Amino acid sequence: MACKIMDIITTIIYIILFIVMMIFVFSIGMLRKYMPKKEIILVLIVAFLIGSIGGAFFLEPIYQEMPSVVSTLERSMPNNEETLYLDLSTSNDLNKLKDDLSSTEGFKSYEEESIAITLWTFSDVEKDYFEEIVGNIDSGYKNYTVNASTGKITIELEDNYSALQALKSFSDWYKLVYGETLSYAQVQSVLVIDASCLDKFEQVLLNHGVVASKMEGPIHDSINSTNSSMVSSTNFVLITGAIGVVVAIIGIYFDSVVVYHRRLKKFLETKRKR
């Protein structure tokens, strides 16, 4: 919390410093009537440089934090959900992980969707055999695919069916047929949480050595949308330089605009009296 407050204070200070620089540029522009006409180009160049320097040092760091700001806003919105896709290993304590996740505030659901067991590169005969037999090993297997080139069997699980149960049933069958046991498989899981609690769940996953392989939801979408709409740092600095030029031009012609405005006002007042 203290860190966020400091970030807000720093942001305000940076914006104020940039505004001060633009006031200085405006002041330089107002000195135009005391300069030879050829010096106006020099004023515009100086204005561009000041705008670029101010943008690079003060505004660009704030601009780069925009995805984080948008993410924070999305997290504060009620009823937003985030879906995390996890690639796990059975060497992890999956039961402990599930317990820790389900006891964390903001938990919605956790589902182990599939397991992938890597064996060896299959011949066509072996591939046909596995494709015929795997579906009969366990009623908890919803669907499966056999990849001959990688020797990987991927098994989709029925709802609420444990990956460890699925691996055990496959291992029991494998031991019966091949005389060896299997203790390792990759597990694909899906975790649905309250978006406002994303930081807590990322920390729980990190404590188990797990990082989400993919995220879906308003936070992820807003970050992607913001990143895609942002210009590069170089272009942003050029834009702030252009702002400096615009401010300088306003300063250069400010007196003329004020005089014109006064004349117009006086003309309108005179017309009304008539």
mmCIF file of C-alpha atoms in Angstrom:
data_model
loop_
_atom_site.group_PDB
_atom_site.id
_atom_site.type_symbol
_atom_site.label_atom_id
_atom_site.label_comp_id
_atom_site.label_asym_id
_atom_site.label_seq_id
_atom_site.Cartn_x
_atom_site.Cartn_y
_atom_site.Cartn_z
ATOM 1 C CA MET A 1 0.000 0.000 0.000
ATOM 2 C CA ALA A 2 2.794 2.420 0.949
ATOM 3 C CA CYS A 3 4.581 1.565 -2.295
ATOM 4 C CA LYS A 4 1.464 2.398 -4.356
ATOM 5 C CA ILE A 5 1.060 5.732 -2.564
ATOM 6 C CA MET A 6 4.687 6.571 -3.351
ATOM 7 C CA ASP A 7 4.096 5.658 -7.002
ATOM 8 C CA ILE A 8 1.084 8.000 -7.146
ATOM 9 C CA ILE A 9 3.059 10.847 -5.532
ATOM 10 C CA THR A 10 5.956 10.282 -7.956
ATOM 11 C CA THR A 11 3.564 10.297 -10.919
ATOM 12 C CA ILE A 12 1.996 13.588 -9.792
ATOM 13 C CA ILE A 13 5.441 15.157 -9.331
ATOM 14 C CA TYR A 14 6.564 14.045 -12.804
ATOM 15 C CA ILE A 15 3.422 15.469 -14.430
ATOM 16 C CA ILE A 16 3.838 18.767 -12.576
ATOM 17 C CA LEU A 17 7.494 18.983 -13.690
ATOM 18 C CA PHE A 18 6.468 18.444 -17.319
ATOM 19 C CA ILE A 19 3.785 21.135 -17.004
ATOM 20 C CA VAL A 20 6.407 23.499 -15.562
ATOM 21 C CA MET A 21 8.620 22.797 -18.589
ATOM 22 C CA MET A 22 5.693 23.569 -20.914
ATOM 23 C CA ILE A 23 5.060 26.852 -19.044
ATOM 24 C CA PHE A 24 8.724 27.699 -19.651
ATOM 25 C CA VAL A 25 8.319 26.882 -23.359
ATOM 26 C CA PHE A 26 5.171 29.030 -23.477
ATOM 27 C CA SER A 27 7.084 31.899 -21.871
ATOM 28 C CA ILE A 28 9.858 31.603 -24.464
ATOM 29 C CA GLY A 29 7.211 31.758 -27.194
ATOM 30 C CA MET A 30 5.758 34.964 -25.729
ATOM 31 C CA LEU A 31 9.161 36.623 -26.087
ATOM 32 C CA ARG A 32 8.824 36.369 -29.869
ATOM 33 C CA LYS A 33 8.013 40.064 -30.315
ATOM 34 C CA TYR A 34 11.398 40.916 -28.808
ATOM 35 C CA MET A 35 13.238 38.625 -31.248
ATOM 36 C CA PRO A 36 14.092 38.861 -34.928
ATOM 37 C CA LYS A 37 11.738 36.812 -37.090
ATOM 38 C CA LYS A 38 14.476 34.387 -38.032
ATOM 39 C CA GLU A 39 14.854 33.454 -34.345
ATOM 40 C CA ILE A 40 11.364 31.871 -34.317
ATOM 41 C CA ILE A 41 12.772 28.702 -35.894
ATOM 42 C CA LEU A 42 15.310 28.493 -33.079
ATOM 43 C CA VAL A 43 12.487 28.910 -30.529
ATOM 44 C CA LEU A 44 10.580 26.005 -32.109
ATOM 45 C CA ILE A 45 13.683 23.803 -32.111
ATOM 46 C CA VAL A 46 14.313 24.576 -28.438
ATOM 47 C CA ALA A 47 10.631 23.885 -27.681
ATOM 48 C CA PHE A 48 10.865 20.506 -29.425
ATOM 49 C CA LEU A 49 13.999 19.576 -27.484
ATOM 50 C CA ILE A 50 12.491 20.608 -24.147
ATOM 51 C CA GLY A 51 9.278 18.715 -24.901
ATOM 52 C CA SER A 52 11.241 15.604 -25.920
ATOM 53 C CA ILE A 53 13.488 15.724 -22.854
ATOM 54 C CA GLY A 54 10.514 16.262 -20.544
ATOM 55 C CA GLY A 55 8.629 13.426 -22.225
ATOM 56 C CA ALA A 56 11.584 11.055 -22.016
ATOM 57 C CA PHE A 57 12.372 11.737 -18.358
ATOM 58 C CA PHE A 58 8.955 12.462 -16.856
ATOM 59 C CA LEU A 59 6.071 11.191 -19.006
ATOM 60 C CA GLU A 60 7.527 8.122 -20.750
ATOM 61 C CA PRO A 61 8.032 6.128 -17.478
ATOM 62 C CA ILE A 62 4.392 6.883 -16.583
ATOM 63 C CA TYR A 63 3.260 5.906 -20.087
ATOM 64 C CA GLN A 64 5.031 2.558 -19.853
ATOM 65 C CA GLU A 65 3.066 1.790 -16.675
ATOM 66 C CA MET A 66 -0.293 2.157 -18.445
ATOM 67 C CA PRO A 67 -0.874 -1.625 -18.822
ATOM 68 C CA SER A 68 -0.262 -2.019 -15.096
ATOM 69 C CA VAL A 69 -2.671 0.828 -14.306
ATOM 70 C CA VAL A 70 -5.377 -0.654 -16.541
ATOM 71 C CA SER A 71 -4.769 -4.057 -14.935
ATOM 72 C CA THR A 72 -5.224 -2.544 -11.476
ATOM 73 C CA LEU A 73 -8.509 -0.952 -12.532
ATOM 74 C CA GLU A 74 -9.788 -4.270 -13.903
ATOM 75 C CA ARG A 75 -8.864 -6.034 -10.672
ATOM 76 C CA SER A 76 -10.953 -3.580 -8.692
ATOM 77 C CA MET A 77 -14.078 -4.280 -10.754
ATOM 78 C CA PRO A 78 -16.566 -6.589 -8.958
ATOM 79 C CA ASN A 79 -17.437 -10.040 -10.363
ATOM 80 C CA ASN A 80 -14.517 -10.118 -12.805
ATOM 81 C CA GLU A 81 -13.060 -13.618 -13.192
ATOM 82 C CA GLU A 82 -9.646 -14.683 -14.424
ATOM 83 C CA THR A 83 -8.840 -18.131 -15.826
ATOM 84 C CA LEU A 84 -5.323 -19.506 -15.316
ATOM 85 C CA TYR A 85 -4.067 -22.508 -17.287
ATOM 86 C CA LEU A 86 -1.478 -24.520 -15.382
ATOM 87 C CA ASP A 87 1.043 -27.056 -16.707
ATOM 88 C CA LEU A 88 1.908 -29.201 -13.709
ATOM 89 C CA SER A 89 3.913 -32.292 -12.951
ATOM 90 C CA THR A 90 2.880 -35.213 -10.792
ATOM 91 C CA SER A 91 6.165 -34.643 -8.968
ATOM 92 C CA ASN A 92 4.378 -31.648 -7.425
ATOM 93 C CA ASP A 93 2.143 -32.340 -4.440
ATOM 94 C CA LEU A 94 -1.064 -31.850 -6.415
ATOM 95 C CA ASN A 95 -3.351 -32.488 -3.451
ATOM 96 C CA LYS A 96 -1.544 -29.866 -1.347
ATOM 97 C CA LEU A 97 -1.635 -27.419 -4.245
ATOM 98 C CA LYS A 98 -5.368 -27.928 -4.685
ATOM 99 C CA ASP A 99 -5.978 -27.477 -0.940
ATOM 100 C CA ASP A 100 -3.926 -24.269 -0.837
ATOM 101 C CA LEU A 101 -5.710 -22.845 -3.873
ATOM 102 C CA SER A 102 -9.205 -23.742 -2.669
ATOM 103 C CA SER A 103 -8.563 -22.141 0.735
ATOM 104 C CA THR A 104 -7.389 -18.849 -0.782
ATOM 105 C CA GLU A 105 -9.822 -15.937 -0.855
ATOM 106 C CA GLY A 106 -11.288 -15.441 -4.330
ATOM 107 C CA PHE A 107 -11.203 -19.128 -5.324
ATOM 108 C CA LYS A 108 -13.896 -20.139 -7.848
ATOM 109 C CA SER A 109 -12.937 -23.533 -9.247
ATOM 110 C CA TYR A 110 -10.028 -25.834 -10.004
ATOM 111 C CA GLU A 111 -10.168 -28.655 -12.523
ATOM 112 C CA GLU A 112 -7.515 -31.134 -13.674
ATOM 113 C CA GLU A 113 -8.437 -31.497 -17.331
ATOM 114 C CA SER A 114 -5.886 -33.920 -18.756
ATOM 115 C CA ILE A 115 -2.673 -35.824 -18.231
ATOM 116 C CA ALA A 116 0.105 -36.500 -20.744
ATOM 117 C CA ILE A 117 2.241 -39.626 -20.366
ATOM 118 C CA THR A 118 5.424 -39.904 -22.427
ATOM 119 C CA LEU A 119 6.614 -43.445 -23.238
ATOM 120 C CA TRP A 120 8.621 -44.092 -26.427
ATOM 121 C CA THR A 121 8.311 -43.557 -30.162
ATOM 122 C CA PHE A 122 5.566 -45.956 -31.275
ATOM 123 C CA SER A 123 5.517 -48.146 -34.333
ATOM 124 C CA ASP A 124 2.272 -48.254 -36.322
ATOM 125 C CA VAL A 125 1.341 -51.532 -34.630
ATOM 126 C CA GLU A 126 1.978 -50.100 -31.152
ATOM 127 C CA LYS A 127 0.052 -46.949 -32.016
ATOM 128 C CA ASP A 128 -2.962 -48.988 -33.124
ATOM 129 C CA TYR A 129 -2.734 -51.074 -29.951
ATOM 130 C CA PHE A 130 -2.672 -48.056 -27.626
ATOM 131 C CA GLU A 131 -5.501 -46.370 -29.501
ATOM 132 C CA GLU A 132 -7.615 -49.489 -29.032
ATOM 133 C CA ILE A 133 -6.813 -50.250 -25.405
ATOM 134 C CA VAL A 134 -6.386 -46.927 -23.546
ATOM 135 C CA GLY A 135 -10.092 -46.110 -23.513
ATOM 136 C CA ASN A 136 -10.803 -49.403 -21.676
ATOM 137 C CA ILE A 137 -8.313 -48.814 -18.850
ATOM 138 C CA ASP A 138 -10.379 -46.391 -16.786
ATOM 139 C CA SER A 139 -13.933 -45.053 -17.035
ATOM 140 C CA GLY A 140 -12.561 -41.694 -15.860
ATOM 141 C CA TYR A 141 -10.876 -41.207 -19.227
ATOM 142 C CA LYS A 142 -13.143 -38.980 -21.331
ATOM 143 C CA ASN A 143 -11.007 -38.926 -24.450
ATOM 144 C CA TYR A 144 -7.400 -39.566 -25.470
ATOM 145 C CA THR A 145 -4.898 -39.120 -28.281
ATOM 146 C CA VAL A 146 -1.805 -41.140 -29.152
ATOM 147 C CA ASN A 147 1.123 -39.364 -30.775
ATOM 148 C CA ALA A 148 3.382 -41.948 -32.435
ATOM 149 C CA SER A 149 6.280 -39.589 -33.211
ATOM 150 C CA THR A 150 6.680 -38.323 -29.621
ATOM 151 C CA GLY A 151 5.407 -41.420 -27.849
ATOM 152 C CA LYS A 152 3.014 -39.275 -25.836
ATOM 153 C CA ILE A 153 -0.449 -40.357 -24.750
ATOM 154 C CA THR A 154 -2.687 -37.472 -23.745
ATOM 155 C CA ILE A 155 -5.769 -38.382 -21.735
ATOM 156 C CA GLU A 156 -8.652 -35.988 -21.142
ATOM 157 C CA LEU A 157 -10.333 -36.537 -17.783
ATOM 158 C CA GLU A 158 -13.966 -36.616 -16.771
ATOM 159 C CA ASP A 159 -15.176 -33.749 -14.589
ATOM 160 C CA ASN A 160 -13.900 -33.866 -10.999
ATOM 161 C CA TYR A 161 -11.652 -36.834 -11.773
ATOM 162 C CA SER A 162 -8.197 -36.683 -10.187
ATOM 163 C CA ALA A 163 -5.064 -36.692 -12.340
ATOM 164 C CA LEU A 164 -3.342 -38.881 -9.746
ATOM 165 C CA GLN A 165 -6.155 -41.433 -9.970
ATOM 166 C CA ALA A 166 -5.883 -41.399 -13.748
ATOM 167 C CA LEU A 167 -2.118 -41.908 -13.605
ATOM 168 C CA LYS A 168 -2.456 -44.713 -11.045
ATOM 169 C CA SER A 169 -4.951 -46.661 -13.144
ATOM 170 C CA PHE A 170 -2.732 -46.279 -16.232
ATOM 171 C CA SER A 171 0.346 -47.277 -14.206
ATOM 172 C CA ASP A 172 -1.432 -50.390 -12.826
ATOM 173 C CA TRP A 173 -2.365 -51.458 -16.346
ATOM 174 C CA TYR A 174 1.159 -50.681 -17.618
ATOM 175 C CA LYS A 175 2.722 -52.787 -14.862
ATOM 176 C CA LEU A 176 0.387 -55.676 -15.657
ATOM 177 C CA VAL A 177 1.314 -55.598 -19.351
ATOM 178 C CA TYR A 178 4.955 -54.407 -19.314
ATOM 179 C CA GLY A 179 6.052 -55.253 -15.774
ATOM 180 C CA GLU A 180 7.049 -51.668 -14.919
ATOM 181 C CA THR A 181 5.394 -48.815 -13.032
ATOM 182 C CA LEU A 182 4.926 -45.219 -14.106
ATOM 183 C CA SER A 183 5.117 -42.373 -11.612
ATOM 184 C CA TYR A 184 5.354 -39.290 -13.801
ATOM 185 C CA ALA A 185 2.935 -37.415 -16.028
ATOM 186 C CA GLN A 186 2.274 -33.861 -17.087
ATOM 187 C CA VAL A 187 -1.013 -32.451 -15.843
ATOM 188 C CA GLN A 188 -3.012 -29.663 -17.481
ATOM 189 C CA SER A 189 -5.247 -27.840 -15.001
ATOM 190 C CA VAL A 190 -7.590 -24.863 -15.138
ATOM 191 C CA LEU A 191 -7.985 -22.463 -12.226
ATOM 192 C CA VAL A 192 -10.793 -19.880 -12.121
ATOM 193 C CA ILE A 193 -10.484 -17.062 -9.587
ATOM 194 C CA ASP A 194 -11.815 -13.653 -8.647
ATOM 195 C CA ALA A 195 -9.721 -11.191 -10.681
ATOM 196 C CA SER A 196 -9.201 -8.935 -7.663
ATOM 197 C CA CYS A 197 -7.286 -11.744 -5.916
ATOM 198 C CA LEU A 198 -4.892 -12.557 -8.775
ATOM 199 C CA ASP A 199 -1.784 -11.493 -6.826
ATOM 200 C CA LYS A 200 -2.630 -13.868 -3.967
ATOM 201 C CA PHE A 201 -3.034 -16.849 -6.280
ATOM 202 C CA GLU A 202 0.140 -16.050 -8.206
ATOM 203 C CA GLN A 203 1.993 -16.107 -4.876
ATOM 204 C CA VAL A 204 0.419 -19.452 -3.885
ATOM 205 C CA LEU A 205 1.421 -20.935 -7.244
ATOM 206 C CA LEU A 206 4.917 -19.501 -6.920
ATOM 207 C CA ASN A 207 5.251 -21.139 -3.493
ATOM 208 C CA HIS A 208 4.690 -24.459 -5.292
ATOM 209 C CA GLY A 209 7.113 -23.581 -8.092
ATOM 210 C CA VAL A 210 4.298 -23.067 -10.611
ATOM 211 C CA VAL A 211 3.699 -20.220 -13.071
ATOM 212 C CA ALA A 212 0.537 -20.036 -15.171
ATOM 213 C CA SER A 213 1.283 -20.914 -18.786
ATOM 214 C CA LYS A 214 -1.678 -18.894 -20.034
ATOM 215 C CA MET A 215 -4.241 -16.453 -18.673
ATOM 216 C CA GLU A 216 -7.657 -15.457 -19.943
ATOM 217 C CA GLY A 217 -10.028 -12.835 -18.594
ATOM 218 C CA PRO A 218 -10.558 -9.077 -18.334
ATOM 219 C CA ILE A 219 -7.129 -8.387 -16.823
ATOM 220 C CA HIS A 220 -5.299 -10.278 -19.553
ATOM 221 C CA ASP A 221 -7.526 -8.776 -22.266
ATOM 222 C CA SER A 222 -7.074 -5.216 -20.996
ATOM 223 C CA ILE A 223 -3.288 -5.598 -20.823
ATOM 224 C CA ASN A 224 -3.138 -6.974 -24.381
ATOM 225 C CA SER A 225 -5.489 -4.255 -25.659
ATOM 226 C CA THR A 226 -3.470 -1.503 -23.981
ATOM 227 C CA ASN A 227 -0.143 -2.888 -25.232
ATOM 228 C CA SER A 228 -1.450 -3.124 -28.800
ATOM 229 C CA SER A 229 -2.652 0.495 -28.753
ATOM 230 C CA MET A 230 0.531 1.971 -27.283
ATOM 231 C CA VAL A 231 3.129 3.640 -29.480
ATOM 232 C CA SER A 232 6.835 2.919 -29.155
ATOM 233 C CA SER A 233 8.970 4.858 -26.678
ATOM 234 C CA THR A 234 10.672 6.724 -29.531
ATOM 235 C CA ASN A 235 7.371 7.810 -31.061
ATOM 236 C CA PHE A 236 6.057 8.843 -27.652
ATOM 237 C CA VAL A 237 9.081 11.086 -27.079
ATOM 238 C CA LEU A 238 8.587 12.599 -30.556
ATOM 239 C CA ILE A 239 4.934 13.293 -29.689
ATOM 240 C CA THR A 240 5.910 15.111 -26.480
ATOM 241 C CA GLY A 241 8.416 17.079 -28.540
ATOM 242 C CA ALA A 242 5.582 18.035 -30.892
ATOM 243 C CA ILE A 243 3.524 19.126 -27.873
ATOM 244 C CA GLY A 244 6.390 21.439 -26.921
ATOM 245 C CA VAL A 245 6.304 22.946 -30.414
ATOM 246 C CA VAL A 246 2.516 23.449 -30.224
ATOM 247 C CA VAL A 247 2.836 25.140 -26.810
ATOM 248 C CA ALA A 248 5.575 27.400 -28.180
ATOM 249 C CA ILE A 249 3.398 28.371 -31.174
ATOM 250 C CA ILE A 250 0.530 29.201 -28.809
ATOM 251 C CA GLY A 251 2.946 31.381 -26.839
ATOM 252 C CA ILE A 252 4.196 33.090 -30.018
ATOM 253 C CA TYR A 253 0.731 34.056 -31.193
ATOM 254 C CA PHE A 254 -0.868 34.462 -27.761
ATOM 255 C CA ASP A 255 -0.651 38.273 -27.776
ATOM 256 C CA SER A 256 -2.199 38.445 -31.232
ATOM 257 C CA VAL A 257 -5.067 36.174 -30.167
ATOM 258 C CA VAL A 258 -5.668 38.245 -27.029
ATOM 259 C CA VAL A 259 -5.725 41.498 -29.037
ATOM 260 C CA TYR A 260 -8.073 39.960 -31.613
ATOM 261 C CA HIS A 261 -10.343 38.661 -28.852
ATOM 262 C CA ARG A 262 -10.522 42.097 -27.219
ATOM 263 C CA ARG A 263 -11.324 43.770 -30.542
ATOM 264 C CA LEU A 264 -14.008 41.194 -31.287
ATOM 265 C CA LYS A 265 -15.516 41.627 -27.831
ATOM 266 C CA LYS A 266 -15.487 45.412 -28.177
ATOM 267 C CA PHE A 267 -17.099 45.162 -31.643
ATOM 268 C CA LEU A 268 -19.864 42.894 -30.344
ATOM 269 C CA GLU A 269 -20.566 45.183 -27.389
ATOM 270 C CA THR A 270 -20.741 48.195 -29.680
ATOM 271 C CA LYS A 271 -23.112 46.388 -32.000
ATOM 272 C CA ARG A 272 -25.420 45.488 -29.114
ATOM 273 C CA LYS A 273 -25.619 49.095 -27.978
ATOM 274 C CA ARG A 274 -26.718 50.107 -31.433
#
